[in-house]
Amino acid sequence: MNTDPGPSSSLFQNTDLNVNKSQNEEEEEDLEDQKRRKEELQNLLVAKLDDFNFDESTINSSTNISTASNDDIQHKYKYASTTNEQLQVLYEVRTRELATLREEYEKYKAEKSKEIDNLKNKLILGEAENHQLKISLKNAENLLVEKTTMINDLRKELNVVTNHAKQYEKDIEELQIEISTYQTTLNDLHMKNLTQTPLSNKINAEEIQKIHQEQISKLDTLLKDQTRLSEQYLKEINNLRQELQRLVEIELTDKTAINVLTTNFDSAQKQCEELINIIEVLTNENRHLQERLNGSFHYHQTGTEEKRKSVWTTYIFNLFFKVAPIE
């Protein structure tokens, strides 16, 4: 049996060797390239951590960490043998900062809650005062309407009484004219009586004089009555004018009070709106801070230690420079 390989068999074997050799070379190159890039990334990360000036920028930024604790963290960071240990130190610092932030937030939350409660109490008092001002304003408006109606009625009554007084004054003038006429007639008759001698004429003159005297007496009585009524109407007119003036002054006072109440009501309404806006702003700010803080604590309380280290590595790496992902 001939065991020597033929020409075709040698050709395929050489081809397989070349292919395997090429694949091995490519794999080695890939491994070397990955190793090189990993070393470059590690060196770059270490360099950036050194440039980060941990002692000044990170530790000293935590103002609530004691001096002894600060020195201990600096010592741990300085003598950390690996980057992961340094990252662990950074993680501890940030965890303490978050705990301090949590305490500050709780204090801030308590202060703002107290402030919100005070504002709510002010709002309640303001709304009560606002309600009372509404009632006072409504009462003042009703009183103003009532006083205005009274003033209008008094003005009408004053006009009626004034017209009556004018009529009585006219009647008095007419009576005075009539009395004057009778008095003149009586005087004329008296003069005629003096010039006549017959006794009968004297008797007739006396009778006529008596009749005229009675008429004059009646007219005089009527004149006195009319004068008395006129004086009463004049007195009533004067009283009505005084009452009208008093009501007009009250109306002006009520209008001034209504204007003051309206101004106070608008001011109280504006204060209530401002208090409501402040409460909404503080509530939104409080909720926003709570969400941020809860998000930070949720992040630090989930995942394994290795995952946290990996995330911190990526975070710090991305914080200082950007590198294209390794394919």
XYZ file of C-alpha atoms in Angstrom, residues 14-222:
209
model
C -0.989 23.609 3.216
C -4.163 25.663 2.704
C -5.581 24.512 6.046
C -2.354 25.404 7.775
C -2.339 28.841 6.223
C -5.967 29.479 7.201
C -5.388 28.306 10.762
C -2.269 30.415 10.972
C -4.126 33.491 9.730
C -6.955 32.929 12.188
C -4.518 32.481 15.048
C -2.678 35.633 14.074
C -5.914 37.600 13.898
C -7.025 36.278 17.284
C -3.659 37.138 18.794
C -3.820 40.605 17.293
C -7.329 41.086 18.665
C -6.265 39.917 22.089
C -3.214 42.154 22.040
C -5.316 45.060 20.824
C -7.914 44.500 23.556
C -5.171 44.124 26.141
C -3.480 47.271 24.925
C -6.680 49.280 24.947
C -7.567 47.913 28.384
C -4.151 48.963 29.711
C -4.509 52.383 28.089
C -7.971 52.792 29.587
C -6.725 51.664 33.007
C -3.730 54.012 32.857
C -5.927 56.859 31.666
C -8.440 56.231 34.429
C -5.655 56.150 37.046
C -4.195 59.354 35.625
C -7.563 61.052 35.706
C -8.168 59.893 39.264
C -4.794 61.396 40.205
C -5.732 64.611 38.393
C -9.061 64.577 40.178
C -7.248 65.861 43.324
C -9.341 63.719 45.628
C -8.001 65.274 48.812
C -9.200 68.801 47.959
C -12.198 68.439 45.688
C -13.989 65.372 46.984
C -13.240 64.924 50.653
C -13.197 68.632 51.470
C -16.491 69.084 49.617
C -18.146 67.040 52.375
C -18.327 69.813 54.946
C -20.109 67.667 57.510
C -17.369 65.002 57.724
C -15.177 65.332 60.807
C -11.451 66.068 60.549
C -10.490 62.629 61.900
C -12.781 60.892 59.431
C -11.444 63.120 56.663
C -7.850 62.163 57.439
C -8.812 58.483 57.550
C -10.451 58.673 54.119
C -7.429 60.492 52.675
C -5.162 57.804 54.077
C -7.309 55.021 52.595
C -7.418 56.710 49.220
C -3.679 57.464 49.147
C -2.613 53.910 49.987
C -5.279 52.085 47.969
C -3.584 49.380 45.913
C -6.144 49.220 43.115
C -8.454 51.523 41.284
C -11.446 49.631 42.631
C -10.311 50.369 46.169
C -10.007 54.052 45.313
C -13.478 53.953 43.790
C -14.738 52.250 46.919
C -13.348 55.153 48.976
C -15.101 57.592 46.655
C -18.285 55.586 47.008
C -18.064 55.760 50.802
C -17.581 59.532 50.633
C -20.580 59.981 48.389
C -22.649 57.684 50.611
C -21.815 59.833 53.623
C -22.647 62.929 51.640
C -26.013 61.441 50.729
C -26.667 60.601 54.382
C -25.799 64.179 55.336
C -27.986 65.417 52.507
C -30.781 63.246 53.828
C -30.459 64.809 57.287
C -30.365 68.302 55.805
C -33.385 67.499 53.686
C -35.355 66.221 56.677
C -34.482 69.419 58.544
C -35.405 71.485 55.508
C -38.612 69.482 55.109
C -39.579 70.090 58.748
C -38.888 73.815 58.426
C -40.844 74.092 55.191
C -43.682 72.010 56.604
C -43.873 74.380 59.551
C -43.744 77.315 57.164
C -46.495 75.777 55.028
C -48.630 75.178 58.138
C -48.155 78.804 59.180
C -49.077 79.950 55.685
C -52.151 77.717 55.729
C -53.184 79.221 59.070
C -52.698 82.686 57.624
C -54.722 81.626 54.618
C -57.549 80.383 56.851
C -57.511 83.644 58.824
C -57.370 85.613 55.593
C -60.313 83.713 54.157
C -62.293 84.267 57.371
C -61.469 87.964 57.283
C -62.339 87.999 53.603
C -65.700 86.397 54.363
C -66.368 88.924 57.127
C -65.469 91.757 54.767
C -67.903 90.340 52.218
C -70.682 90.376 54.818
C -69.801 93.915 55.944
C -69.668 95.093 52.351
C -73.046 93.517 51.602
C -74.602 95.077 54.715
C -73.156 98.464 53.835
C -74.527 98.208 50.302
C -77.984 97.287 51.631
C -77.844 100.160 54.111
C -76.814 102.535 51.344
C -79.783 101.433 49.229
C -82.102 101.906 52.216
C -80.736 105.369 53.011
C -80.941 106.373 49.345
C -84.605 105.356 49.289
C -85.253 107.365 52.461
C -83.526 110.402 50.965
C -85.631 110.191 47.819
C -88.824 109.886 49.896
C -87.832 112.861 52.035
C -87.084 114.923 48.964
C -90.531 114.133 47.587
C -92.142 115.003 50.921
C -90.123 118.204 51.106
C -91.334 119.209 47.656
C -94.962 118.572 48.681
C -94.620 120.576 51.915
C -92.836 123.375 50.083
C -95.670 123.590 47.568
C -98.208 123.696 50.419
C -96.246 126.429 52.148
C -96.122 128.463 48.960
C -99.893 128.045 48.577
C -100.487 129.182 52.182
C -98.229 132.166 51.658
C -100.288 133.060 48.603
C -103.527 132.651 50.591
C -102.142 134.843 53.350
C -101.276 137.554 50.876
C -104.810 137.394 49.433
C -106.334 137.576 52.925
C -104.156 140.498 53.804
C -105.328 142.276 50.657
C -108.947 141.450 51.492
C -108.560 142.685 55.075
C -106.955 145.819 53.823
C -109.897 146.327 51.454
C -112.415 145.824 54.277
C -110.475 148.150 56.491
C -110.508 150.809 53.818
C -114.253 150.376 53.292
C -114.825 150.589 57.029
C -112.844 153.770 57.258
C -114.797 155.274 54.389
C -118.085 154.404 56.060
C -116.896 155.901 59.296
C -116.027 159.127 57.568
C -119.447 159.263 55.903
C -121.081 158.647 59.230
C -119.318 161.590 60.723
C -120.587 163.889 57.975
C -124.254 162.740 58.215
C -126.502 164.221 60.945
C -129.703 162.202 60.816
C -129.960 159.644 63.560
C -131.094 156.898 61.225
C -128.052 157.284 59.115
C -125.931 157.103 62.241
C -127.613 153.863 63.268
C -127.187 152.350 59.813
C -123.555 153.345 59.789
C -123.001 151.712 63.159
C -124.655 148.519 61.974
C -122.610 148.493 58.798
C -119.485 149.192 60.803
C -120.359 146.358 63.166
C -120.880 143.977 60.258
C -117.608 145.005 58.669
C -115.865 144.743 61.992
C -117.109 141.177 62.388
C -115.900 140.342 58.884
C -112.566 141.912 59.636
C -112.374 139.912 62.871
C -113.143 136.696 61.011
C -110.595 137.517 58.348
C -108.061 138.362 61.002
C -108.718 135.043 62.727
C -108.405 133.259 59.405
